[in-house]
Tab-separated table of C-alpha atoms in Angstrom:
chain	number	residue	atom	x	y	z
A	5	UNK	CA	15.137	246.757	130.791
A	6	UNK	CA	18.243	248.723	130.785
A	7	UNK	CA	16.685	251.927	130.157
A	8	UNK	CA	13.893	251.560	132.866
A	9	UNK	CA	16.014	250.241	135.330
A	10	UNK	CA	19.160	252.524	135.236
A	11	UNK	CA	19.897	253.930	138.383
A	12	UNK	CA	17.702	252.638	140.047
A	13	UNK	CA	17.931	249.364	142.429
A	14	UNK	CA	17.072	246.046	141.397
A	15	UNK	CA	14.678	243.391	142.572
A	16	UNK	CA	15.788	239.759	141.994
A	17	UNK	CA	15.629	236.344	143.288
A	18	UNK	CA	20.057	235.369	145.207
A	19	UNK	CA	20.847	232.247	147.070
A	20	UNK	CA	21.885	233.417	150.133
A	21	UNK	CA	23.868	231.486	152.488
A	22	UNK	CA	22.883	232.553	155.932
A	23	UNK	CA	24.752	229.479	157.981
A	24	UNK	CA	27.911	227.667	157.129
A	25	UNK	CA	27.614	224.607	155.449
A	26	UNK	CA	23.268	224.682	155.431
A	27	UNK	CA	21.584	224.641	151.780
A	28	UNK	CA	21.574	228.069	150.462
A	29	UNK	CA	18.349	229.756	150.648
A	30	UNK	CA	16.530	230.907	147.569
A	31	UNK	CA	15.589	234.596	148.397
A	32	UNK	CA	14.281	237.617	146.782
A	33	UNK	CA	17.284	240.858	147.138
A	34	UNK	CA	18.144	244.243	146.333
A	35	UNK	CA	21.140	244.894	144.494
A	36	UNK	CA	21.988	248.786	144.386
A	37	UNK	CA	23.173	250.569	140.980
A	38	UNK	CA	26.672	251.085	140.478
A	39	UNK	CA	28.635	253.553	142.008
A	40	UNK	CA	32.089	254.896	139.851
A	41	UNK	CA	34.220	252.194	138.456
A	42	UNK	CA	31.758	249.337	138.798
A	43	UNK	CA	29.276	247.211	136.341
A	44	UNK	CA	26.003	245.905	136.976
A	45	UNK	CA	25.242	242.898	135.083
A	46	UNK	CA	22.253	240.452	134.484
A	47	UNK	CA	23.859	236.830	135.250
A	48	UNK	CA	23.103	234.345	132.486
A	49	UNK	CA	24.571	231.735	134.030
A	50	UNK	CA	26.781	230.944	136.712
A	51	UNK	CA	28.792	227.735	137.279
A	52	UNK	CA	29.441	226.103	140.642
A	53	UNK	CA	33.257	225.634	141.561
A	54	UNK	CA	34.751	224.130	144.399
A	55	UNK	CA	36.232	227.167	145.896
A	56	UNK	CA	32.388	227.854	146.326
A	57	UNK	CA	32.105	224.481	148.794
A	58	UNK	CA	35.119	225.274	150.525
A	59	UNK	CA	33.588	228.805	151.856
A	60	UNK	CA	30.235	227.603	151.814
A	61	UNK	CA	31.281	224.843	154.732
A	62	UNK	CA	33.722	227.623	156.599
A	63	UNK	CA	32.876	228.689	159.836
A	64	UNK	CA	36.098	230.936	160.803
A	65	UNK	CA	37.280	234.144	158.790
A	66	UNK	CA	37.486	234.960	156.244
A	67	UNK	CA	34.181	233.520	155.955
A	68	UNK	CA	31.201	235.363	156.943
A	69	UNK	CA	27.291	235.256	156.584
A	70	UNK	CA	24.752	236.084	155.285
A	71	UNK	CA	26.590	236.154	152.075
A	72	UNK	CA	25.918	235.071	148.240
A	73	UNK	CA	28.518	233.076	147.143
A	74	UNK	CA	29.298	232.172	143.062
A	75	UNK	CA	32.439	232.978	140.761
A	76	UNK	CA	32.153	231.209	137.862
A	77	UNK	CA	29.825	232.885	135.685
A	78	UNK	CA	28.641	235.264	132.169
A	79	UNK	CA	26.220	237.896	132.142
A	80	UNK	CA	25.316	240.824	130.119
A	81	UNK	CA	25.875	244.492	131.533
A	82	UNK	CA	22.746	245.756	132.089
A	83	UNK	CA	23.902	249.294	133.986
A	84	UNK	CA	27.606	250.912	134.368
A	85	UNK	CA	28.522	253.794	136.484
A	86	UNK	CA	30.585	256.596	136.488
A	87	UNK	CA	33.899	256.725	134.680
A	88	UNK	CA	33.377	253.602	132.676
A	89	UNK	CA	34.171	253.460	129.171
A	90	UNK	CA	35.551	249.875	128.739
A	91	UNK	CA	31.754	248.677	128.613
A	92	UNK	CA	28.204	249.190	127.711
A	93	UNK	CA	25.004	248.316	128.107
A	94	UNK	CA	24.232	245.113	126.102
A	95	UNK	CA	28.024	243.776	126.127
A	96	UNK	CA	28.512	240.246	127.394
A	97	UNK	CA	31.241	240.129	129.707
A	98	UNK	CA	33.128	237.738	132.233
A	99	UNK	CA	32.711	238.333	135.886
A	100	UNK	CA	36.671	237.558	136.724
A	101	UNK	CA	37.784	237.317	140.792
A	102	UNK	CA	41.158	238.572	139.748
A	103	UNK	CA	41.561	242.623	139.041
A	104	UNK	CA	43.191	243.449	136.071
A	105	UNK	CA	43.183	247.208	136.473
A	106	UNK	CA	45.588	247.954	133.312
A	107	UNK	CA	47.407	250.730	135.187
A	108	UNK	CA	49.760	249.578	137.995
A	109	UNK	CA	53.456	248.343	137.507
A	110	UNK	CA	51.968	244.424	137.988
A	111	UNK	CA	49.019	244.713	135.532
A	112	UNK	CA	51.093	246.328	132.905
A	113	UNK	CA	53.973	243.761	133.212
A	114	UNK	CA	53.839	240.577	131.461
A	115	UNK	CA	55.308	238.872	134.720
A	116	UNK	CA	52.653	238.968	136.870
A	117	UNK	CA	48.589	238.635	137.194
A	118	UNK	CA	48.692	239.964	140.796
A	119	UNK	CA	47.287	243.828	140.498
A	120	UNK	CA	48.646	246.088	143.210
A	121	UNK	CA	45.978	248.805	142.887
A	122	UNK	CA	43.172	246.369	143.952
A	123	UNK	CA	45.223	243.381	145.476
A	124	UNK	CA	43.158	240.053	145.356
A	125	UNK	CA	41.727	239.263	148.955
A	126	UNK	CA	38.859	237.147	150.587
A	127	UNK	CA	36.558	240.435	150.916
A	128	UNK	CA	33.016	241.011	151.886
A	129	UNK	CA	33.092	244.644	150.002
A	130	UNK	CA	33.494	245.911	146.715
A	131	UNK	CA	36.964	246.607	146.383
A	132	UNK	CA	36.783	250.352	145.635
A	133	UNK	CA	34.161	251.613	148.400
A	134	UNK	CA	34.614	248.651	150.989
A	135	UNK	CA	30.745	248.820	151.137
A	136	UNK	CA	28.124	246.139	149.296
A	137	UNK	CA	25.508	246.586	146.787
A	138	UNK	CA	23.261	243.813	148.161
A	139	UNK	CA	20.734	243.893	151.021
A	140	UNK	CA	17.623	242.001	151.783
A	141	UNK	CA	14.349	243.281	151.611
A	142	UNK	CA	14.739	244.490	154.926
A	143	UNK	CA	17.270	246.779	154.487
A	144	UNK	CA	19.587	244.223	156.147
A	145	UNK	CA	23.455	244.074	154.386
A	146	UNK	CA	24.748	240.818	152.324
A	147	UNK	CA	28.370	240.250	151.810
A	148	UNK	CA	30.218	240.020	148.752
A	149	UNK	CA	31.896	236.929	147.469
A	150	UNK	CA	35.359	236.951	145.394
A	151	UNK	CA	34.399	240.013	143.627
A	152	UNK	CA	31.713	238.415	141.765
A	153	UNK	CA	28.486	237.283	143.727
A	154	UNK	CA	26.935	235.213	140.730
A	155	UNK	CA	24.444	233.282	142.688
A	156	UNK	CA	22.177	236.189	142.251
A	157	UNK	CA	20.297	236.987	139.054
A	158	UNK	CA	21.898	240.561	138.846
A	159	UNK	CA	25.119	241.496	140.311
A	160	UNK	CA	27.632	244.443	140.572
A	161	UNK	CA	31.389	243.981	139.890
A	162	UNK	CA	34.050	246.816	139.656
A	163	UNK	CA	35.375	247.127	136.264
A	164	UNK	CA	38.950	246.034	137.067
A	165	UNK	CA	36.776	242.345	137.402
A	166	UNK	CA	35.191	242.491	134.129
A	167	UNK	CA	36.045	241.196	131.135
A	168	UNK	CA	34.441	241.572	127.583
A	169	UNK	CA	33.873	238.427	125.332
A	170	UNK	CA	32.619	237.847	121.671
A	171	UNK	CA	28.818	237.265	122.543
A	172	UNK	CA	28.950	234.460	119.923
A	173	UNK	CA	30.771	231.920	122.592
A	174	UNK	CA	27.965	229.854	123.855
A	175	UNK	CA	27.625	231.261	127.457
A	176	UNK	CA	27.165	227.285	129.290
A	177	UNK	CA	30.908	227.156	127.994
A	178	UNK	CA	31.912	230.800	128.604
A	179	UNK	CA	31.615	230.539	132.094
A	180	UNK	CA	33.714	228.081	132.714
A	181	UNK	CA	36.747	230.434	131.630
A	182	UNK	CA	36.129	232.982	135.055
A	183	UNK	CA	37.701	230.373	137.002
A	184	UNK	CA	38.170	226.906	136.401
A	185	UNK	CA	39.194	226.316	132.999
A	186	UNK	CA	41.418	229.302	132.848
A	187	UNK	CA	43.018	228.187	136.345
A	188	UNK	CA	43.976	224.925	134.808
A	189	UNK	CA	45.178	225.564	131.218
A	190	UNK	CA	47.172	229.116	132.820
A	191	UNK	CA	49.095	226.743	135.144
A	192	UNK	CA	50.463	224.942	132.596
A	193	UNK	CA	50.679	227.431	129.793
A	194	UNK	CA	51.564	230.557	131.770
A	195	UNK	CA	52.940	229.579	135.327
A	196	UNK	CA	54.657	226.636	134.428
A	197	UNK	CA	55.547	227.298	131.134
A	198	UNK	CA	55.300	223.588	129.574
A	199	UNK	CA	57.648	222.276	126.858
A	200	UNK	CA	57.234	220.014	124.588
A	201	UNK	CA	57.934	216.345	125.121
A	202	UNK	CA	57.810	217.209	128.894
A	203	UNK	CA	56.538	214.900	131.628
A	204	UNK	CA	54.040	216.422	133.684
A	205	UNK	CA	52.508	214.501	136.904
A	206	UNK	CA	48.926	216.279	138.295
A	207	UNK	CA	47.593	215.233	142.111
A	208	UNK	CA	44.249	215.756	141.854
A	209	UNK	CA	41.455	215.222	138.996
A	210	UNK	CA	39.170	217.215	139.944
A	211	UNK	CA	37.731	219.851	137.477
A	212	UNK	CA	41.186	221.751	138.011
A	213	UNK	CA	43.617	219.033	137.627
A	214	UNK	CA	41.945	218.002	134.090
A	215	UNK	CA	42.012	221.250	133.299
A	216	UNK	CA	46.095	221.549	133.666
A	217	UNK	CA	45.918	217.994	131.557
A	218	UNK	CA	43.930	220.220	128.905
A	219	UNK	CA	46.853	222.705	129.045
A	220	UNK	CA	49.937	220.675	128.789
A	221	UNK	CA	48.405	218.895	126.126
A	222	UNK	CA	47.926	221.914	124.378
A	223	UNK	CA	51.646	222.745	125.117
A	224	UNK	CA	52.815	219.698	123.875
A	225	UNK	CA	53.431	217.646	126.544
A	226	UNK	CA	54.344	213.945	125.596
A	227	UNK	CA	53.431	211.911	129.043
A	228	UNK	CA	50.574	213.766	131.541
A	229	UNK	CA	50.495	211.399	134.585
A	230	UNK	CA	47.026	211.596	136.777
A	231	UNK	CA	47.299	210.331	140.525
A	232	UNK	CA	43.660	209.635	141.863
A	233	UNK	CA	42.541	207.709	144.295
A	234	UNK	CA	39.395	207.461	142.193
A	235	UNK	CA	40.752	205.846	139.655
A	236	UNK	CA	38.867	202.583	137.963
A	237	UNK	CA	40.943	200.828	134.983
A	238	UNK	CA	41.539	204.462	133.146
A	239	UNK	CA	38.370	205.843	133.861
A	240	UNK	CA	37.882	208.485	136.952
A	241	UNK	CA	35.111	207.366	139.352
A	242	UNK	CA	33.209	210.371	140.487
A	243	UNK	CA	32.525	208.852	144.052
A	244	UNK	CA	29.593	206.458	141.975
A	245	UNK	CA	29.372	204.110	139.747
A	246	UNK	CA	26.661	205.868	137.895
A	247	UNK	CA	29.060	208.197	136.412
A	248	UNK	CA	32.642	207.454	134.536
A	249	UNK	CA	34.907	209.896	132.608
A	250	UNK	CA	37.542	208.698	130.364
A	251	UNK	CA	40.648	210.779	131.748
A	252	UNK	CA	42.247	209.873	128.338
A	253	UNK	CA	39.803	212.429	126.888
A	254	UNK	CA	41.649	214.813	128.972
A	255	UNK	CA	44.728	214.279	128.010
A	256	UNK	CA	45.835	211.807	130.675
A	257	UNK	CA	48.477	209.254	129.336
A	258	UNK	CA	49.267	207.735	132.601
A	259	UNK	CA	47.322	206.777	135.823
A	260	UNK	CA	48.253	206.444	139.613
A	261	UNK	CA	45.897	205.169	141.564
A	262	UNK	CA	47.065	206.148	145.403
A	263	UNK	CA	44.959	203.207	146.819
A	264	UNK	CA	46.874	200.317	145.056
A	265	UNK	CA	50.190	201.665	145.659
A	266	UNK	CA	51.170	199.357	148.704
A	267	UNK	CA	53.503	200.616	150.628
A	268	UNK	CA	54.869	202.962	148.519
A	269	UNK	CA	53.933	206.629	148.709
A	270	UNK	CA	52.687	208.044	145.195
A	271	UNK	CA	55.728	210.120	144.560
A	272	UNK	CA	57.812	207.067	144.446
A	273	UNK	CA	55.563	205.789	142.270
A	274	UNK	CA	55.824	208.078	140.048
A	275	UNK	CA	59.857	208.589	140.613
A	276	UNK	CA	59.967	205.234	138.951
A	277	UNK	CA	57.148	205.653	136.475
A	278	UNK	CA	59.899	208.786	134.931
A	279	UNK	CA	63.261	207.496	136.270
A	280	UNK	CA	63.885	210.446	138.490
A	281	UNK	CA	60.799	212.276	138.923
A	282	UNK	CA	58.344	214.239	136.535
A	283	UNK	CA	59.501	217.752	134.812
A	284	UNK	CA	56.431	219.538	136.239
A	285	UNK	CA	53.973	218.904	138.962
A	286	UNK	CA	50.853	220.069	140.003
A	287	UNK	CA	49.167	219.848	143.134
A	288	UNK	CA	45.176	221.078	142.574
A	289	UNK	CA	43.253	219.538	145.618
A	290	UNK	CA	44.520	221.857	148.259
A	291	UNK	CA	46.255	219.444	150.955
A	292	UNK	CA	50.036	220.191	152.639
A	293	UNK	CA	50.182	216.907	152.260
A	294	UNK	CA	49.702	216.531	148.849
A	295	UNK	CA	52.105	219.427	147.798
A	296	UNK	CA	54.930	217.260	149.817
A	297	UNK	CA	54.358	214.611	147.147
A	298	UNK	CA	54.168	216.574	144.051
A	299	UNK	CA	57.442	218.347	145.321
A	300	UNK	CA	59.106	214.588	145.834
A	301	UNK	CA	58.489	213.195	143.006
A	302	UNK	CA	59.259	216.510	141.135
A	303	UNK	CA	62.741	216.145	139.223
A	304	UNK	CA	66.124	217.068	140.480
A	305	UNK	CA	67.575	220.324	139.074
A	306	UNK	CA	65.136	221.581	136.695
A	307	UNK	CA	61.754	220.447	138.242
A	308	UNK	CA	58.831	222.791	139.001
A	309	UNK	CA	56.094	222.117	141.537
A	310	UNK	CA	52.718	224.101	140.863
A	311	UNK	CA	50.512	224.760	143.777
A	312	UNK	CA	46.644	225.160	142.610
A	313	UNK	CA	44.439	223.860	145.676
A	314	UNK	CA	42.990	225.859	147.523
A	315	UNK	CA	44.003	224.510	151.613
A	316	UNK	CA	42.411	225.694	154.649
A	317	UNK	CA	43.193	229.132	156.196
A	318	UNK	CA	45.910	229.173	157.947
A	319	UNK	CA	47.868	225.735	156.491
A	320	UNK	CA	51.406	225.280	156.425
A	321	UNK	CA	53.618	224.033	154.207
A	322	UNK	CA	57.272	222.356	155.448
A	323	UNK	CA	60.415	221.658	153.717
A	324	UNK	CA	63.950	221.255	155.114
A	325	UNK	CA	66.154	224.083	154.169
A	326	UNK	CA	68.819	220.840	152.749
A	327	UNK	CA	66.120	219.924	150.160
A	328	UNK	CA	65.754	223.074	148.646
A	329	UNK	CA	69.006	223.831	148.666
A	330	UNK	CA	70.132	220.509	147.261
A	331	UNK	CA	67.399	219.606	144.811
A	332	UNK	CA	67.195	222.786	142.395
A	333	UNK	CA	63.529	222.250	142.317
A	334	UNK	CA	61.207	225.237	142.139
A	335	UNK	CA	58.000	225.651	144.048
A	336	UNK	CA	55.599	228.051	142.487
A	337	UNK	CA	52.149	229.319	143.600
A	338	UNK	CA	49.789	229.660	140.832
A	339	UNK	CA	46.816	231.893	141.130
A	340	UNK	CA	44.144	231.931	138.272
A	341	UNK	CA	46.709	230.164	136.219
A	342	UNK	CA	48.614	233.156	135.953
A	343	UNK	CA	45.899	234.214	133.789
A	344	UNK	CA	45.756	238.031	132.757
A	345	UNK	CA	41.598	237.884	132.570
A	346	UNK	CA	41.894	240.905	130.183
A	347	UNK	CA	44.449	239.926	127.341
A	348	UNK	CA	44.908	235.952	128.234
A	349	UNK	CA	41.388	235.196	128.776
A	350	UNK	CA	40.484	236.101	125.069
A	351	UNK	CA	43.357	234.195	123.586
A	352	UNK	CA	42.210	230.841	125.514
A	353	UNK	CA	38.517	231.974	124.291
A	354	UNK	CA	39.422	231.891	120.822
A	355	UNK	CA	41.062	228.584	121.113
A	356	UNK	CA	37.955	227.178	122.052
A	357	UNK	CA	36.107	228.835	119.270
A	358	UNK	CA	38.885	227.251	117.126
A	359	UNK	CA	38.375	223.742	118.559
A	360	UNK	CA	42.032	223.618	119.858
A	361	UNK	CA	40.782	223.791	123.851
A	362	UNK	CA	37.754	221.280	124.411
A	363	UNK	CA	35.656	222.875	127.495
A	364	UNK	CA	32.269	220.849	126.959
A	365	UNK	CA	33.553	217.622	128.429
A	366	UNK	CA	34.055	219.402	131.691
A	367	UNK	CA	30.272	220.274	131.795
A	368	UNK	CA	28.610	217.240	133.278
A	369	UNK	CA	25.112	218.569	133.974
A	370	UNK	CA	23.237	221.741	133.946
A	371	UNK	CA	20.132	223.192	135.957
A	372	UNK	CA	17.974	225.877	136.664
A	373	UNK	CA	19.192	227.878	139.112
A	374	UNK	CA	16.296	227.287	141.720
A	375	UNK	CA	17.919	224.050	141.422
A	376	UNK	CA	20.871	225.484	142.965
A	377	UNK	CA	21.629	223.477	146.057
A	378	UNK	CA	21.273	220.012	143.861
A	379	UNK	CA	24.329	220.830	142.131
A	380	UNK	CA	25.590	221.566	145.509
A	381	UNK	CA	25.217	217.819	146.801
A	382	UNK	CA	26.125	216.738	142.887
A	383	UNK	CA	29.790	218.403	143.563
A	384	UNK	CA	29.924	217.354	147.318
A	385	UNK	CA	29.628	213.758	146.443
A	386	UNK	CA	31.946	213.703	143.462
A	387	UNK	CA	29.088	213.176	141.229
A	388	UNK	CA	30.046	216.418	138.643
A	389	UNK	CA	32.924	218.355	137.499
A	390	UNK	CA	30.825	221.500	136.677
A	391	UNK	CA	27.375	222.405	136.849
A	392	UNK	CA	25.757	225.223	135.068
A	393	UNK	CA	22.879	226.902	136.643
A	394	UNK	CA	21.010	229.017	134.341
A	395	UNK	CA	18.905	231.954	135.536
A	396	UNK	CA	16.359	231.849	132.754
A	397	UNK	CA	15.840	227.927	132.090
């Protein structure tokens, strides 16, 4: 197939967002060949992340339509552009929204995963050329999403956003490492550097929050407190009684249901539970008010609050200089869990294959690509953690 299509446009199916909040339209599109420094891949499967929902709903910039969403996927290299030697046709790869050029000061450093040659941004274009590789059959430009656009049978991705992986890894598990699992596990492992025997509090127990719990468990945290308003006994209720997830399987040791705290804020309950506050607090929803709560129940002197949730553009955090100065706490952002795609993702994948890192429990549904709007409904209604969409099943 690659020999027949190399250097030529490919006609394939894609799920196109034509209007914010409206069902995606499955239609045929044209995918141009890769330019220098780019890779065209055939998507094997893609999964749905809450960030896709956020930008699907968004009507204001950086939203733009028509757009091909999707950023959590695994694929096989169909062809490569000039100056690409890192991968070749037939390689199994993860397209990852965080660039890793391997050349800039930041990518060479162990201290950061924020590439300065190709800074992360919400762009409608390919990173090197400020242009799109997608068009409709009538020639209308379709915009990219997070440098990946995996809701298409074929996509073009910059080599800085490609990580080669072991083909033995099941694709319906590998795809989770291109966003959700790596983000959560990495936040505990790389951003916070959770210590053995420490106490962790997690606000929001969707896929990201539960991945943080898994990461904290791997790091040896002795107490992992989950804060959510969806608890029923020791189970997370995904907005329905049709499915209950046993959060103890994710490493959660204690539960706080915000709906059962009476007049006390959740932060006060956690401070009392921990006799002074948690060593590490993670905000995994994307709400400024929850960042305040997380920071409030973070232990004075050494506590760290890590923000992972994607809030609406322009949302502001408010802290007094007094509480920052006198509390001795740290507030940190964690984009993609501080994971460096080309060096850290293979480590996580090996831990999965060695059965140290449990990813299977995150996949609650698997559907055909043409059922993508059903996958959106499942996630919006809180009935799934991760829904994997297969392109050829």
